[in-house]
Structure formats: C-alpha cells, structure tokens
Amino acid sequence: MLNLEERITRVWHQEVRPLVADAYRCHSTGTPRAAIVATWTAVCADIIHKLYQLAEDGDGTATEVVKKIEAARSKADAEAVRTMQQVESKLLQNALDLELIGFIEHRQLERLQQDRHLCAHPSLRPLGDVFAPSSEYARAHLVAALDALLVHPPTQGRKAFDRYKAHVSDPSFVGHADYLVQMFAQRVKSSAWKQILGTAAKHAMLELEVPEDIGITASVAADRHALCLVAFAQHDRDAVREAVTKAMSTFNGLPIEQQLKAIVRLSAFDVFVDALDETVCQQIGICVERRPARPTDASGYQEASVAPAVLALAGVDAVRARIPALGSTFAQLSPARQAAIIERHPSAYFTDFLAPILAAAGGWRTAERLTEMAVIPCARLVQPEQLDGILTAWAENAQCREASEMTEFAVTFWTHATQLQSHPAWTAFVKRVRELASDAQWYQYEELAAAIAYKDDTNAL
C-alpha cells in the first residue's frame, strides 16, 4: 500500500505541502468530497507556483499567465475573481503546453477537475442525485495528483531541450556547473534529459557543424557542450557515461586530427578518457611517434611536429597512461619547447623536467624566460625530492644565479612553493649562492635569505 504521508513530504513546493496534507486529512477522516476539492486546490496552487518558476526562467507562455494572475491579485473585486476563474480553467492546458505534465497525466488531472466540480457544485447533478465518491476513489485522485505533478519540480521536455540549445549558442553563455545542472538536468523530463546528454556528447566529441546564424563556430560550440557534459556528470554520472559510450562508436571513425582535438578538449574528463578505445589510443600513439621531425635546433634537439596542445596532454596522467607515446615524445623535446608546453598545462608530471630545463639555460634572457614559463607555474606542484635538483641547477648555472631578474624569480618561486618553504634545500641553496655569487650580486638574495631564515627553525644561514 502506498505511503501517502511519505509522499506528502516529497511535494515539490513547500507552500503546496500543507494543502496536500489537508487533502490527506480529509481522506483519513472519511470526507471524500472534501478530499477531492482539497486535492484540486493543491494541483492549482502547484501549477501556479511552477508557472512563476518558468516565467523567471524566461518562458513566454508562462509569463503571460503570470501577468494575468498578478493583475487579478492587485485588485480584490468581482472582475479579479472572474479572471482567476478563467486562469484556473486553463491551468491544465497550460501545464500540458509547457510540458509540466504529459498527455496521460493531463487526462488523469482533467478527471480530478471534473470530479471537483461535482463535489463543490451539487447543482450540476439532478435534484437528489448528489455525487458521493468513495474514500478509495478520493484516495486514487490524491495518488494520481502526487505521481503526475505534485512531487515533481517544474520539469519540461522539448522546451527544455530547445532552451539548452539556445543557451549554448547565447553570447552570454554561462558555464558554471551548478547553474547548468539546475537549469538543464534537474528541471527536465527523462526523455529530454537523454536528448540533452546525447547532443552535448556528440558536439563535445565530434565537433558537429552548427548553423551559421547562431553566431559561434563549431569549435566554440564543442567547447561549451564539453563544459556542460562535465557538469552533468556531477548530477548523473551513469547517464553521461552512457551518452559518451554511444558517441564513441562515431568518434572511433574520425580522422586522427579530429580525435586529437576532442582528447585535448576533454582530457580532464575521466569518463571520456576511460571510454577511449584501446585501438584508437594505439593508433594515436603511433601517429605521435612517427610525425616527421623538424630540423635540429642549435642545441641539437629534434622537435616533433606535434601540436603543443597535444603534447601538453603528457601532463595528464590518465591520458598519458592510455597514450604513452605522449610522454616519450615530450621527453625528446628541447628545454625551450618543453617549457612552452609546461606553461600551457602545468602538471605534477612536468616537475621532473624543471631541473634539466634550468641547467640548459644559455643566456640570462633564456634563463629568465624558461623560469617564467616552466618553474613558476609548477611551483605549487614541486615535491620535496625534486626541490634539491631544481635549486642546485639554479645555483650552479651562472645565468640563473646572477641575473637581477632571476633573483626576483627565486623569491617568487619560494613564495609560491608554500609547501616547501621550510625545506632544508632552501638553506643549502642560499649558502651555495653566497659562495658562488659576486658581492655585487649577493645583495639581491638578501631578501630571500632573510625569508628562509625566518622559516627555518635552525636559523642556520
């Protein structure tokens, strides 16, 4: 037997909940006519609250109804009563048009509306033939109203899907996860929800063409759908995984260049990375390794002709695990190109490369640029076992050690690497710099030395 008391606690709007409780009390005390009237009152109040919600979301049809309600509420006279009667007579049709209910639910609630009239207006029946519904009949109406409408938020179907597409193409697109979930996941019917997920997955993974008149490119649309897809995974991860899996069959047949664009776009989304086909990963890995090398630079390094955005994927552990060639190709790059890629996508994986990058710096300008691009962005990610190598490379490289700009970077690095400020490697660093730097250069390190001494419990500088 259905637990009506529990269902009443799940009624969507808090102001409607007491009205439903009234209907339940009428049913429990053996007054079925009153229960039916109270149930219809709750239905009307619920639809009106949901119309207000949709009007706030910008729905034009809901806005027109709300305007009529507001006009009636502003003046308590006979005309206002007639206006509200007209509004009430069309509430079910409004709810159907706005997809708050479906065709079957509309028929159920329409029967409730007709029975309410019979209960509230005995004159509708021949004299002496009073409508006398049973308690079970009144209960059935209450259960139908709860299941069809009252326990659900103002969800929509096709209109919600159209609103989602309009939002993605809107110049003022909002990509905040909570907003996307509230607007396009919590307030849509299951059929529309699946359609929204399918559209988001296809655009994000396949970069489908978009109409020219919407004002954004296919690439921008794909980026926005990707943001939505990641946000939706917070709400229903299994449904998103299903949508990604369905789109993956088409993704597997795309040219490698398109596949790489999608992987770059969704590299931080574990649902997508986990769904990648092993054969596709192997094919991409072979492509990355076999790209014709560019001519060697002055330091003798050969540069792979792979887009920096793709090589930056080496810093994503999950992607590198699926496509190991990204890591090996990155390791073969020149320090300058490694630094450029690290700047694009700082990652804990790249911190092992910081010491060799600093050690390879030629002139002080190069040292300055490599530090700014690679070392500073990764400061918060450096581990204790890596710090000594980085500081040693800094101290032993005269270009890093003595350029005035570089001393400023040293202070910045120490400031950002808050997790390592008390590490003894810093004390050893300033001592080594004091040994190697000229007196003219050492004074620039005094600020850093003082800060380290303040953090160092031994104060041994």
Coordinates of C-alpha atoms in Angstrom, one line a residue:
M1 CA 0.0 0.0 0.0
L2 CA 1.3 3.4 -0.9
N3 CA 2.6 5.5 2.0
L4 CA 0.8 8.8 1.4
E5 CA 2.3 10.5 4.4
E6 CA 5.8 9.9 3.0
R7 CA 4.8 11.2 -0.4
I8 CA 3.4 14.4 1.0
T9 CA 6.9 15.2 2.4
R10 CA 8.2 15.0 -1.1
V11 CA 5.8 17.5 -2.6
W12 CA 8.0 19.9 -4.6
H13 CA 6.8 23.3 -3.3
Q14 CA 6.7 24.0 0.4
E15 CA 3.6 26.1 0.2
V16 CA 1.7 23.4 -1.6
R17 CA 2.6 20.7 1.0
P18 CA 0.1 21.9 3.6
L19 CA -2.7 21.9 1.0
V20 CA -1.9 18.3 0.2
A21 CA -1.8 17.5 3.9
D22 CA -5.3 18.9 4.1
A23 CA -6.5 16.6 1.3
Y24 CA -5.0 13.6 3.1
R25 CA -6.6 14.5 6.4
C26 CA -10.0 14.8 4.7
H27 CA -9.5 11.4 3.2
S28 CA -8.4 9.9 6.6
T29 CA -11.4 11.3 8.4
G30 CA -13.9 9.9 5.9
T31 CA -14.9 13.0 3.9
P32 CA -14.0 12.1 0.3
R33 CA -15.8 15.0 -1.3
A34 CA -13.7 17.5 0.7
A35 CA -10.6 15.4 -0.1
I36 CA -11.2 15.8 -3.8
V37 CA -11.8 19.5 -3.6
A38 CA -8.6 19.9 -1.5
T39 CA -6.6 17.8 -3.9
W40 CA -7.7 20.0 -6.8
T41 CA -6.8 23.1 -4.8
A42 CA -3.3 21.7 -4.3
V43 CA -3.0 21.0 -8.0
C44 CA -3.9 24.5 -9.0
A45 CA -1.5 26.0 -6.4
D46 CA 1.3 23.7 -7.6
I47 CA 0.8 24.6 -11.3
I48 CA 0.7 28.3 -10.5
H49 CA 4.0 28.1 -8.5
K50 CA 5.6 26.3 -11.4
L51 CA 4.4 28.8 -13.9
Y52 CA 6.1 31.5 -11.8
Q53 CA 9.3 29.5 -11.8
L54 CA 9.2 29.0 -15.6
A55 CA 8.4 32.7 -16.1
E56 CA 11.5 33.6 -14.1
D57 CA 13.4 31.3 -16.4
G58 CA 12.2 33.4 -19.4
D59 CA 9.3 31.2 -20.7
G60 CA 7.0 33.4 -22.7
T61 CA 3.8 31.3 -22.3
A62 CA 4.3 31.1 -18.5
T63 CA 5.0 34.8 -18.4
E64 CA 1.6 35.7 -20.0
V65 CA -0.3 33.6 -17.4
V66 CA 1.7 35.1 -14.5
K67 CA 0.8 38.6 -15.8
K68 CA -2.9 37.7 -15.6
I69 CA -2.5 36.3 -12.1
E70 CA -0.7 39.3 -10.9
A71 CA -3.3 41.6 -12.4
A72 CA -6.1 39.7 -10.6
R73 CA -4.2 39.8 -7.3
S74 CA -3.7 43.5 -7.5
K75 CA -7.4 44.2 -7.0
A76 CA -9.8 42.1 -5.0
D77 CA -13.1 42.6 -6.8
A78 CA -15.6 40.6 -8.9
E79 CA -13.5 41.1 -12.0
A80 CA -10.4 39.7 -10.3
V81 CA -12.5 36.6 -9.3
R82 CA -13.6 36.1 -12.9
T83 CA -10.0 36.5 -14.1
M84 CA -8.8 33.8 -11.7
Q85 CA -11.7 31.5 -12.7
Q86 CA -10.5 31.8 -16.3
V87 CA -6.9 31.2 -15.3
E88 CA -7.9 28.1 -13.3
S89 CA -10.0 26.7 -16.2
K90 CA -6.9 26.7 -18.4
L91 CA -4.3 25.6 -15.9
L92 CA -4.2 22.0 -17.0
Q93 CA -3.8 23.0 -20.7
N94 CA -1.1 25.4 -19.7
A95 CA 0.7 22.7 -17.8
L96 CA 0.4 20.4 -20.9
D97 CA 1.6 23.0 -23.3
L98 CA 4.6 23.8 -21.1
E99 CA 5.3 20.1 -20.7
L100 CA 4.9 20.1 -16.9
I101 CA 2.6 17.1 -17.5
G102 CA 2.2 14.6 -20.3
F103 CA -1.0 13.6 -22.2
I104 CA -1.8 10.8 -19.8
E105 CA -1.3 12.9 -16.7
H106 CA -3.4 15.6 -18.3
R107 CA -6.3 13.1 -18.7
Q108 CA -5.9 12.0 -15.1
L109 CA -6.0 15.5 -13.7
E110 CA -8.8 16.5 -16.0
R111 CA -10.9 13.8 -14.4
L112 CA -9.9 15.2 -11.0
Q113 CA -11.0 18.7 -12.1
Q114 CA -14.4 17.4 -13.3
D115 CA -15.0 15.5 -10.1
R116 CA -14.0 18.6 -8.1
H117 CA -16.8 20.5 -9.8
L118 CA -19.3 17.7 -9.0
C119 CA -18.2 17.8 -5.3
A120 CA -18.2 21.6 -5.0
H121 CA -21.3 22.3 -7.1
P122 CA -24.2 19.9 -6.3
S123 CA -26.4 21.9 -8.6
L124 CA -24.6 20.2 -11.5
R125 CA -26.4 17.0 -10.7
P126 CA -30.2 16.4 -10.9
L127 CA -32.0 17.2 -7.6
G128 CA -31.4 14.5 -5.1
D129 CA -28.7 12.8 -7.1
V130 CA -25.6 14.0 -5.2
F131 CA -22.2 12.9 -6.2
A132 CA -21.0 10.6 -3.5
P133 CA -17.4 9.3 -4.2
S134 CA -15.9 6.6 -2.1
S135 CA -12.9 7.1 0.2
E136 CA -10.9 4.8 -2.2
Y137 CA -11.9 7.0 -5.1
A138 CA -10.7 10.2 -3.4
R139 CA -7.5 8.5 -2.4
A140 CA -6.9 7.4 -6.0
H141 CA -7.2 11.1 -7.1
L142 CA -4.7 12.1 -4.5
V143 CA -2.2 9.4 -5.5
A144 CA -2.6 10.4 -9.2
A145 CA -2.0 14.1 -8.4
L146 CA 1.1 13.3 -6.4
D147 CA 2.5 10.9 -9.0
A148 CA 1.7 13.1 -12.0
L149 CA 2.5 16.5 -10.7
L150 CA 2.9 17.4 -7.1
V151 CA 6.2 15.6 -6.2
H152 CA 8.0 16.8 -9.3
P153 CA 9.9 20.0 -9.9
P154 CA 8.9 22.2 -12.9
T155 CA 10.4 19.8 -15.4
Q156 CA 10.0 20.2 -19.2
G157 CA 10.6 18.2 -22.3
R158 CA 11.2 19.6 -25.7
K159 CA 11.1 23.1 -24.4
A160 CA 13.9 22.4 -22.0
F161 CA 15.9 20.8 -24.9
D162 CA 15.3 23.9 -27.0
R163 CA 16.3 26.1 -24.1
Y164 CA 19.5 24.2 -23.7
K165 CA 20.5 24.6 -27.4
A166 CA 19.7 28.3 -27.2
H167 CA 21.8 28.7 -24.1
V168 CA 24.9 27.1 -25.6
S169 CA 24.7 29.4 -28.6
D170 CA 24.0 32.5 -26.5
P171 CA 26.8 35.2 -26.4
S172 CA 26.3 35.4 -22.6
F173 CA 26.7 31.6 -22.2
V174 CA 27.1 30.6 -18.5
G175 CA 29.4 27.6 -18.0
H176 CA 29.0 27.4 -14.2
A177 CA 28.4 23.8 -13.3
D178 CA 25.7 24.4 -10.6
Y179 CA 23.8 26.6 -13.0
L180 CA 23.9 24.1 -15.8
V181 CA 22.7 21.3 -13.6
Q182 CA 19.9 23.3 -12.1
M183 CA 18.6 24.6 -15.4
F184 CA 19.1 21.6 -17.7
A185 CA 19.4 18.5 -15.5
Q186 CA 17.1 19.0 -12.6
R187 CA 14.2 20.6 -14.5
V188 CA 13.9 18.3 -17.5
K189 CA 11.9 15.1 -18.1
S190 CA 13.9 11.9 -18.6
S191 CA 13.4 11.8 -22.3
A192 CA 14.6 15.4 -22.8
W193 CA 17.5 14.7 -20.4
K194 CA 18.7 11.9 -22.5
Q195 CA 18.4 14.1 -25.6
I196 CA 20.4 16.9 -24.0
L197 CA 23.1 14.5 -22.9
G198 CA 23.3 12.9 -26.4
T199 CA 23.6 16.4 -28.0
A200 CA 26.3 17.5 -25.5
A201 CA 28.3 14.3 -26.0
K202 CA 28.2 14.4 -29.8
H203 CA 29.2 18.1 -30.1
A204 CA 31.9 17.8 -27.5
M205 CA 33.4 14.6 -29.0
L206 CA 32.7 15.0 -32.7
E207 CA 32.6 18.8 -33.1
L208 CA 29.5 18.7 -35.2
E209 CA 28.7 21.6 -37.7
V210 CA 26.5 24.3 -36.4
P211 CA 24.1 26.7 -38.2
E212 CA 25.9 29.8 -39.5
D213 CA 23.2 32.1 -38.0
I214 CA 23.8 31.1 -34.3
G215 CA 26.9 33.3 -34.1
I216 CA 29.5 30.8 -32.9
T217 CA 31.9 28.3 -34.6
A218 CA 31.7 24.6 -34.3
S219 CA 34.8 24.6 -32.2
V220 CA 33.3 27.1 -29.7
A221 CA 30.1 25.1 -29.6
A222 CA 32.0 21.9 -28.9
D223 CA 33.9 23.6 -26.0
R224 CA 30.7 24.8 -24.5
H225 CA 29.0 21.4 -24.8
A226 CA 32.1 19.8 -23.2
L227 CA 31.7 22.1 -20.2
C228 CA 28.0 21.1 -20.0
L229 CA 28.9 17.4 -20.2
V230 CA 31.4 17.6 -17.4
A231 CA 28.9 19.5 -15.3
F232 CA 26.1 17.0 -16.0
A233 CA 28.3 14.2 -14.8
Q234 CA 28.1 15.7 -11.3
H235 CA 24.3 15.1 -11.5
D236 CA 24.0 11.7 -13.2
R237 CA 27.4 10.1 -13.9
D238 CA 25.9 6.9 -15.3
A239 CA 23.7 8.7 -17.8
V240 CA 26.7 10.7 -19.0
R241 CA 28.8 7.6 -19.3
E242 CA 26.1 6.0 -21.5
A243 CA 25.9 9.1 -23.7
V244 CA 29.7 9.2 -24.1
T245 CA 29.8 5.5 -24.9
K246 CA 27.1 5.9 -27.6
A247 CA 29.0 8.7 -29.3
M248 CA 32.3 6.8 -29.1
S249 CA 31.4 4.5 -31.9
T250 CA 31.3 7.5 -34.3
F251 CA 34.3 9.1 -32.6
N252 CA 36.4 6.0 -33.4
G253 CA 35.9 6.5 -37.1
L254 CA 37.0 10.2 -37.2
P255 CA 40.4 11.3 -38.7
I256 CA 43.2 11.3 -36.1
E257 CA 43.4 15.1 -36.2
Q258 CA 39.7 15.4 -35.1
Q259 CA 40.2 12.8 -32.4
L260 CA 43.1 14.7 -31.0
K261 CA 41.1 17.9 -30.8
A262 CA 38.4 16.1 -28.8
I263 CA 41.0 14.5 -26.5
V264 CA 42.6 17.9 -25.8
R265 CA 39.1 19.3 -25.1
L266 CA 38.1 16.5 -22.8
S267 CA 41.4 15.4 -21.4
A268 CA 40.4 16.3 -17.8
F269 CA 37.1 14.3 -18.1
D270 CA 37.8 10.8 -16.8
V271 CA 34.5 9.4 -18.1
F272 CA 35.7 10.3 -21.7
V273 CA 39.3 9.2 -21.2
D274 CA 38.2 5.8 -19.7
A275 CA 35.9 5.2 -22.6
L276 CA 38.6 5.7 -25.3
D277 CA 39.1 2.6 -27.4
E278 CA 42.4 0.8 -27.0
T279 CA 43.0 0.5 -30.7
V280 CA 42.4 4.2 -31.2
C281 CA 44.9 5.0 -28.4
Q282 CA 47.5 2.8 -30.1
Q283 CA 46.9 4.5 -33.4
I284 CA 47.2 7.9 -32.0
G285 CA 50.4 6.9 -30.2
I286 CA 51.9 5.6 -33.4
C287 CA 51.0 8.9 -35.1
V288 CA 52.6 11.0 -32.4
E289 CA 55.8 9.0 -32.6
R290 CA 56.0 8.9 -36.4
R291 CA 55.4 12.5 -37.2
P292 CA 58.3 13.8 -39.3
A293 CA 60.8 15.6 -37.1
R294 CA 61.6 19.2 -37.6
P295 CA 65.2 20.3 -38.2
T296 CA 67.5 20.2 -35.2
D297 CA 67.9 23.4 -33.3
A298 CA 71.2 25.0 -32.2
S299 CA 71.3 22.7 -29.1
G300 CA 71.0 19.6 -31.3
Y301 CA 67.4 18.7 -30.3
Q302 CA 64.9 17.4 -32.8
E303 CA 61.5 18.9 -32.5
A304 CA 58.4 16.7 -33.1
S305 CA 55.9 18.4 -35.3
V306 CA 53.0 17.6 -32.9
A307 CA 50.8 20.5 -31.8
P308 CA 51.7 21.9 -28.4
A309 CA 48.2 21.4 -27.1
V310 CA 48.5 17.7 -27.9
L311 CA 51.9 17.3 -26.3
A312 CA 50.6 19.1 -23.2
L313 CA 48.4 16.0 -22.7
A314 CA 51.6 14.3 -21.5
G315 CA 50.9 16.1 -18.2
V316 CA 47.5 14.4 -17.8
D317 CA 48.2 11.1 -16.0
A318 CA 45.1 9.4 -17.3
V319 CA 45.7 10.4 -20.9
R320 CA 49.4 9.6 -20.8
A321 CA 48.6 6.1 -19.4
R322 CA 46.4 5.5 -22.4
I323 CA 48.8 7.0 -24.9
P324 CA 52.4 6.5 -23.5
A325 CA 53.9 8.0 -26.7
L326 CA 53.0 11.4 -25.4
G327 CA 55.4 11.1 -22.5
S328 CA 58.3 9.8 -24.6
T329 CA 57.8 12.4 -27.3
F330 CA 57.7 15.2 -24.7
A331 CA 61.0 14.0 -23.2
Q332 CA 62.7 14.3 -26.5
L333 CA 61.9 18.0 -27.0
S334 CA 64.3 20.8 -26.4
P335 CA 64.1 22.6 -23.0
A336 CA 62.6 25.7 -24.6
R337 CA 59.8 23.7 -26.2
Q338 CA 59.2 21.7 -23.0
A339 CA 58.9 25.0 -21.1
A340 CA 56.4 26.3 -23.6
I341 CA 54.3 23.2 -23.2
I342 CA 54.5 23.3 -19.4
E343 CA 53.3 26.9 -19.5
R344 CA 50.2 25.7 -21.4
H345 CA 49.4 23.0 -19.0
P346 CA 51.3 22.9 -15.6
S347 CA 51.3 19.5 -14.2
A348 CA 53.0 17.5 -11.4
Y349 CA 54.3 15.2 -14.1
F350 CA 56.4 18.0 -15.6
T351 CA 58.2 18.9 -12.3
D352 CA 60.8 16.2 -13.0
F353 CA 61.9 18.2 -16.1
L354 CA 62.4 21.5 -14.3
A355 CA 66.0 21.0 -13.1
P356 CA 67.2 19.9 -16.6
I357 CA 65.4 22.9 -18.2
L358 CA 67.2 25.3 -15.8
A359 CA 70.5 23.6 -16.3
A360 CA 70.3 24.0 -20.0
A361 CA 69.6 27.8 -20.0
G362 CA 72.1 29.6 -22.2
G363 CA 71.9 33.3 -21.7
W364 CA 70.2 35.1 -18.8
R365 CA 67.3 36.1 -21.1
T366 CA 66.8 32.4 -21.8
A367 CA 67.0 31.5 -18.2
E368 CA 64.5 34.2 -17.3
R369 CA 62.0 33.0 -19.9
L370 CA 62.4 29.3 -19.1
T371 CA 61.8 30.1 -15.4
E372 CA 58.8 32.2 -16.1
M373 CA 57.3 29.6 -18.4
A374 CA 58.0 26.4 -16.5
V375 CA 59.3 26.8 -13.0
I376 CA 57.0 29.4 -11.5
P377 CA 53.7 27.8 -12.9
C378 CA 54.7 24.5 -11.3
A379 CA 56.0 25.9 -8.0
R380 CA 53.0 24.6 -6.0
L381 CA 53.4 21.1 -7.6
V382 CA 57.1 20.5 -6.8
Q383 CA 57.7 17.6 -4.4
P384 CA 60.5 17.6 -1.7
E385 CA 62.6 15.1 -3.6
Q386 CA 62.6 17.4 -6.7
L387 CA 63.4 20.7 -4.9
D388 CA 67.1 20.0 -4.3
G389 CA 67.7 19.3 -8.0
I390 CA 65.9 22.5 -9.1
L391 CA 67.8 24.7 -6.7
T392 CA 71.1 23.0 -7.4
A393 CA 70.6 23.7 -11.2
W394 CA 69.7 27.3 -10.3
A395 CA 72.7 27.9 -8.1
E396 CA 75.2 26.2 -10.5
N397 CA 74.0 28.0 -13.6
A398 CA 75.6 31.4 -13.5
Q399 CA 72.9 32.8 -15.9
C400 CA 70.2 31.8 -13.4
R401 CA 72.2 32.8 -10.4
E402 CA 73.4 36.3 -11.2
A403 CA 70.9 38.0 -13.4
S404 CA 68.9 40.5 -11.4
E405 CA 65.6 39.4 -12.9
M406 CA 66.4 35.8 -11.9
T407 CA 66.8 36.7 -8.3
E408 CA 63.3 38.1 -8.3
F409 CA 62.1 34.8 -9.8
A410 CA 63.9 33.0 -7.0
V411 CA 61.8 35.0 -4.4
T412 CA 58.7 34.3 -6.4
F413 CA 59.4 30.6 -6.6
W414 CA 59.9 30.4 -2.8
T415 CA 56.8 32.4 -2.2
H416 CA 54.6 30.2 -4.4
A417 CA 56.1 26.9 -3.2
T418 CA 54.4 27.3 0.2
Q419 CA 54.5 23.5 0.8
L420 CA 58.4 23.6 0.7
Q421 CA 59.3 26.8 2.4
S422 CA 60.8 25.1 5.4
H423 CA 62.7 22.5 3.4
P424 CA 66.4 22.5 4.2
A425 CA 67.3 22.6 0.5
W426 CA 66.5 26.3 0.6
T427 CA 69.1 26.9 3.3
A428 CA 71.7 25.0 1.2
F429 CA 70.7 27.0 -1.8
V430 CA 71.3 30.4 -0.3
K431 CA 74.6 29.2 1.2
R432 CA 75.7 27.9 -2.2
V433 CA 74.7 31.1 -4.0
R434 CA 76.6 33.1 -1.3
E435 CA 79.7 31.0 -2.2
L436 CA 79.4 31.4 -6.0
A437 CA 77.9 34.9 -6.4
S438 CA 79.9 38.0 -6.5
D439 CA 79.4 40.6 -3.8
A440 CA 77.6 42.8 -6.2
Q441 CA 75.0 40.1 -6.9
W442 CA 74.7 38.6 -3.5
Y443 CA 72.8 41.6 -2.0
Q444 CA 69.9 40.7 -4.3
Y445 CA 69.4 37.4 -2.5
E446 CA 69.4 39.0 1.0
E447 CA 65.6 39.3 0.9
L448 CA 65.2 35.6 0.1
A449 CA 67.8 34.6 2.7
A450 CA 66.0 36.6 5.3
A451 CA 62.7 35.0 4.5
I452 CA 64.2 31.5 4.5
A453 CA 65.9 32.2 7.8
Y454 CA 62.6 33.3 9.3
K455 CA 61.0 30.0 8.2
D456 CA 64.0 27.8 9.1
D457 CA 63.8 26.7 12.8
T458 CA 67.6 26.3 13.0
N459 CA 68.1 29.8 11.6
A460 CA 71.3 28.4 10.2
L461 CA 72.2 30.6 7.2

